[in-house]
C-alpha atoms as a printed R data frame, in Angstrom:
    type eleno elety resid chain resno       x      y       z
1   ATOM     1    CA   UNK     A     1   0.000  0.000   0.000
2   ATOM     2    CA   UNK     A     2   1.019  3.565  -0.704
3   ATOM     3    CA   UNK     A     3  -0.194  6.598   1.207
4   ATOM     4    CA   UNK     A     4  -0.185 10.052  -0.357
5   ATOM     5    CA   UNK     A     5  -0.452 13.408   1.406
6   ATOM     6    CA   UNK     A     6  -0.941 16.572  -0.650
7   ATOM     7    CA   UNK     A     7  -0.306 20.156   0.344
8   ATOM     8    CA   UNK     A     8  -0.050 23.575  -1.246
9   ATOM     9    CA   UNK     A     9  -3.528 24.320  -2.504
10  ATOM    10    CA   UNK     A    10  -5.288 27.605  -1.888
11  ATOM    11    CA   UNK     A    11  -6.794 30.732  -3.350
12  ATOM    12    CA   UNK     A    12  -4.894 32.758  -5.928
13  ATOM    13    CA   UNK     A    13  -5.728 35.489  -8.421
14  ATOM    14    CA   UNK     A    14  -5.656 34.816 -12.137
15  ATOM    15    CA   UNK     A    15  -2.110 35.038 -13.441
16  ATOM    16    CA   UNK     A    16  -0.671 33.921 -10.136
17  ATOM    17    CA   UNK     A    17   1.244 30.809  -9.148
18  ATOM    18    CA   UNK     A    18   0.942 27.913  -6.726
19  ATOM    19    CA   UNK     A    19   3.056 24.859  -6.032
20  ATOM    20    CA   UNK     A    20   1.478 21.601  -4.978
21  ATOM    21    CA   UNK     A    21   3.421 18.900  -3.146
22  ATOM    22    CA   UNK     A    22   2.619 15.242  -2.603
23  ATOM    23    CA   UNK     A    23   4.606 13.043  -0.254
24  ATOM    24    CA   UNK     A    24   4.401  9.270  -0.609
25  ATOM    25    CA   UNK     A    25   4.915  6.720   2.144
26  ATOM    26    CA   UNK     A    26   4.441  2.983   2.552
27  ATOM    27    CA   UNK     A    27   5.450  0.629  -0.249
28  ATOM    28    CA   UNK     A    28   7.249  3.361  -2.145
29  ATOM    29    CA   UNK     A    29   9.821  1.007  -3.677
30  ATOM    30    CA   UNK     A    30   7.116 -0.274  -6.024
31  ATOM    31    CA   UNK     A    31   6.064  3.121  -7.370
32  ATOM    32    CA   UNK     A    32   6.678  3.828 -11.027
33  ATOM    33    CA   UNK     A    33   4.669  6.842 -12.120
34  ATOM    34    CA   UNK     A    34   3.385  9.700  -9.991
35  ATOM    35    CA   UNK     A    35   1.245 12.592 -11.040
36  ATOM    36    CA   UNK     A    36  -1.753 14.828 -10.671
37  ATOM    37    CA   UNK     A    37  -5.378 14.722 -11.709
38  ATOM    38    CA   UNK     A    38  -8.020 17.355 -11.114
39  ATOM    39    CA   UNK     A    39 -11.779 17.554 -10.911
40  ATOM    40    CA   UNK     A    40 -13.789 20.726 -11.303
41  ATOM    41    CA   UNK     A    41 -17.395 20.990 -10.074
42  ATOM    42    CA   UNK     A    42 -19.736 19.162 -12.405
43  ATOM    43    CA   UNK     A    43 -16.911 17.825 -14.546
44  ATOM    44    CA   UNK     A    44 -15.094 14.535 -14.924
45  ATOM    45    CA   UNK     A    45 -11.755 13.945 -13.263
46  ATOM    46    CA   UNK     A    46  -8.974 14.641 -15.759
47  ATOM    47    CA   UNK     A    47  -5.260 14.056 -16.072
48  ATOM    48    CA   UNK     A    48  -3.062 17.076 -15.430
49  ATOM    49    CA   UNK     A    49   0.471 15.699 -15.542
50  ATOM    50    CA   UNK     A    50   2.503 12.590 -14.798
51  ATOM    51    CA   UNK     A    51   6.173 11.783 -14.301
52  ATOM    52    CA   UNK     A    52   7.821  8.365 -14.303
53  ATOM    53    CA   UNK     A    53  10.618  7.225 -12.034
54  ATOM    54    CA   UNK     A    54  12.947  7.818 -14.964
55  ATOM    55    CA   UNK     A    55  11.810 11.410 -15.325
56  ATOM    56    CA   UNK     A    56   9.602 11.168 -18.405
57  ATOM    57    CA   UNK     A    57   6.728 13.632 -18.233
58  ATOM    58    CA   UNK     A    58   3.302 13.947 -19.793
59  ATOM    59    CA   UNK     A    59   0.954 16.945 -19.667
60  ATOM    60    CA   UNK     A    60  -2.611 17.729 -20.563
61  ATOM    61    CA   UNK     A    61  -2.757 20.128 -23.494
62  ATOM    62    CA   UNK     A    62  -4.589 22.672 -21.348
63  ATOM    63    CA   UNK     A    63  -1.630 23.080 -18.966
64  ATOM    64    CA   UNK     A    64   1.353 22.722 -21.296
65  ATOM    65    CA   UNK     A    65   3.702 25.656 -20.979
66  ATOM    66    CA   UNK     A    66   2.141 26.766 -17.684
67  ATOM    67    CA   UNK     A    67   2.520 23.790 -15.330
68  ATOM    68    CA   UNK     A    68   5.664 21.846 -14.529
69  ATOM    69    CA   UNK     A    69   5.748 18.483 -12.795
70  ATOM    70    CA   UNK     A    70   8.863 17.312 -10.993
71  ATOM    71    CA   UNK     A    71   9.824 14.495  -8.715
72  ATOM    72    CA   UNK     A    72  12.352 14.118  -5.921
73  ATOM    73    CA   UNK     A    73  12.941 10.401  -5.534
74  ATOM    74    CA   UNK     A    74  15.094 10.947  -2.428
75  ATOM    75    CA   UNK     A    75  12.104 12.513  -0.686
76  ATOM    76    CA   UNK     A    76   9.446 10.373  -2.376
77  ATOM    77    CA   UNK     A    77   7.701 13.594  -3.301
78  ATOM    78    CA   UNK     A    78   6.155 14.910  -6.490
79  ATOM    79    CA   UNK     A    79   5.560 18.595  -7.164
80  ATOM    80    CA   UNK     A    80   3.327 20.549  -9.498
81  ATOM    81    CA   UNK     A    81   4.418 24.106 -10.179
82  ATOM    82    CA   UNK     A    82   1.455 26.003 -11.593
83  ATOM    83    CA   UNK     A    83   2.071 29.370 -13.243
84  ATOM    84    CA   UNK     A    84  -0.178 31.754 -15.162
85  ATOM    85    CA   UNK     A    85  -3.190 30.266 -13.435
86  ATOM    86    CA   UNK     A    86  -6.611 30.755 -14.977
87  ATOM    87    CA   UNK     A    87 -10.083 30.595 -13.426
88  ATOM    88    CA   UNK     A    88 -10.679 27.395 -15.391
89  ATOM    89    CA   UNK     A    89  -7.855 25.759 -13.421
90  ATOM    90    CA   UNK     A    90 -10.106 25.868 -10.351
91  ATOM    91    CA   UNK     A    91 -10.564 22.289  -9.161
92  ATOM    92    CA   UNK     A    92  -9.692 19.747  -6.529
93  ATOM    93    CA   UNK     A    93  -6.251 18.418  -7.396
94  ATOM    94    CA   UNK     A    94  -5.464 14.793  -6.615
95  ATOM    95    CA   UNK     A    95  -2.041 13.219  -6.374
96  ATOM    96    CA   UNK     A    96  -1.636  9.697  -7.751
97  ATOM    97    CA   UNK     A    97   1.005  7.007  -7.555
98  ATOM    98    CA   UNK     A    98   1.077  3.902  -9.701
99  ATOM    99    CA   UNK     A    99   2.817  0.576  -9.366
100 ATOM   100    CA   UNK     A   100   2.396 -2.516 -11.530
101 ATOM   101    CA   UNK     A   101  -0.916 -3.418  -9.956
102 ATOM   102    CA   UNK     A   102  -2.671 -0.361  -8.553
103 ATOM   103    CA   UNK     A   103  -3.262  3.356  -8.701
104 ATOM   104    CA   UNK     A   104  -3.255  5.117  -5.342
105 ATOM   105    CA   UNK     A   105  -4.973  8.451  -4.736
106 ATOM   106    CA   UNK     A   106  -4.434 11.275  -2.291
107 ATOM   107    CA   UNK     A   107  -7.273 13.002  -0.501
108 ATOM   108    CA   UNK     A   108  -7.202 16.039  -2.771
109 ATOM   109    CA   UNK     A   109  -6.366 19.691  -2.297
110 ATOM   110    CA   UNK     A   110  -8.508 22.603  -3.445
111 ATOM   111    CA   UNK     A   111  -7.125 25.145  -5.891
112 ATOM   112    CA   UNK     A   112  -9.273 28.204  -6.516
113 ATOM   113    CA   UNK     A   113  -8.327 30.849  -9.078
114 ATOM   114    CA   UNK     A   114 -10.265 34.098  -8.906
115 ATOM   115    CA   UNK     A   115 -10.778 36.320 -11.930
């Protein structure tokens, strides 16, 4: 089992920045990919960005050029640097970790971008 704890959400004005963090614990040796999903009110949960243990990244088109995902394997932590935030980025952001068998989810952290 893997446990994930997110931090760093909050309220920011459009054009501002936030950095989300997610610390993993438990069976961390089995983790391959880590990343972030988000879910806005009334919408489906969607992929934001992922990063593999080797450092390969993948981004949703809507955040490319604005968000950067990074991973510190020594701290078992994944980060999401969010710049040039837009009101449409408002959502609950969920950290994920994947091994060969399962996807683990954090509890979510709220990001609200005011116009």
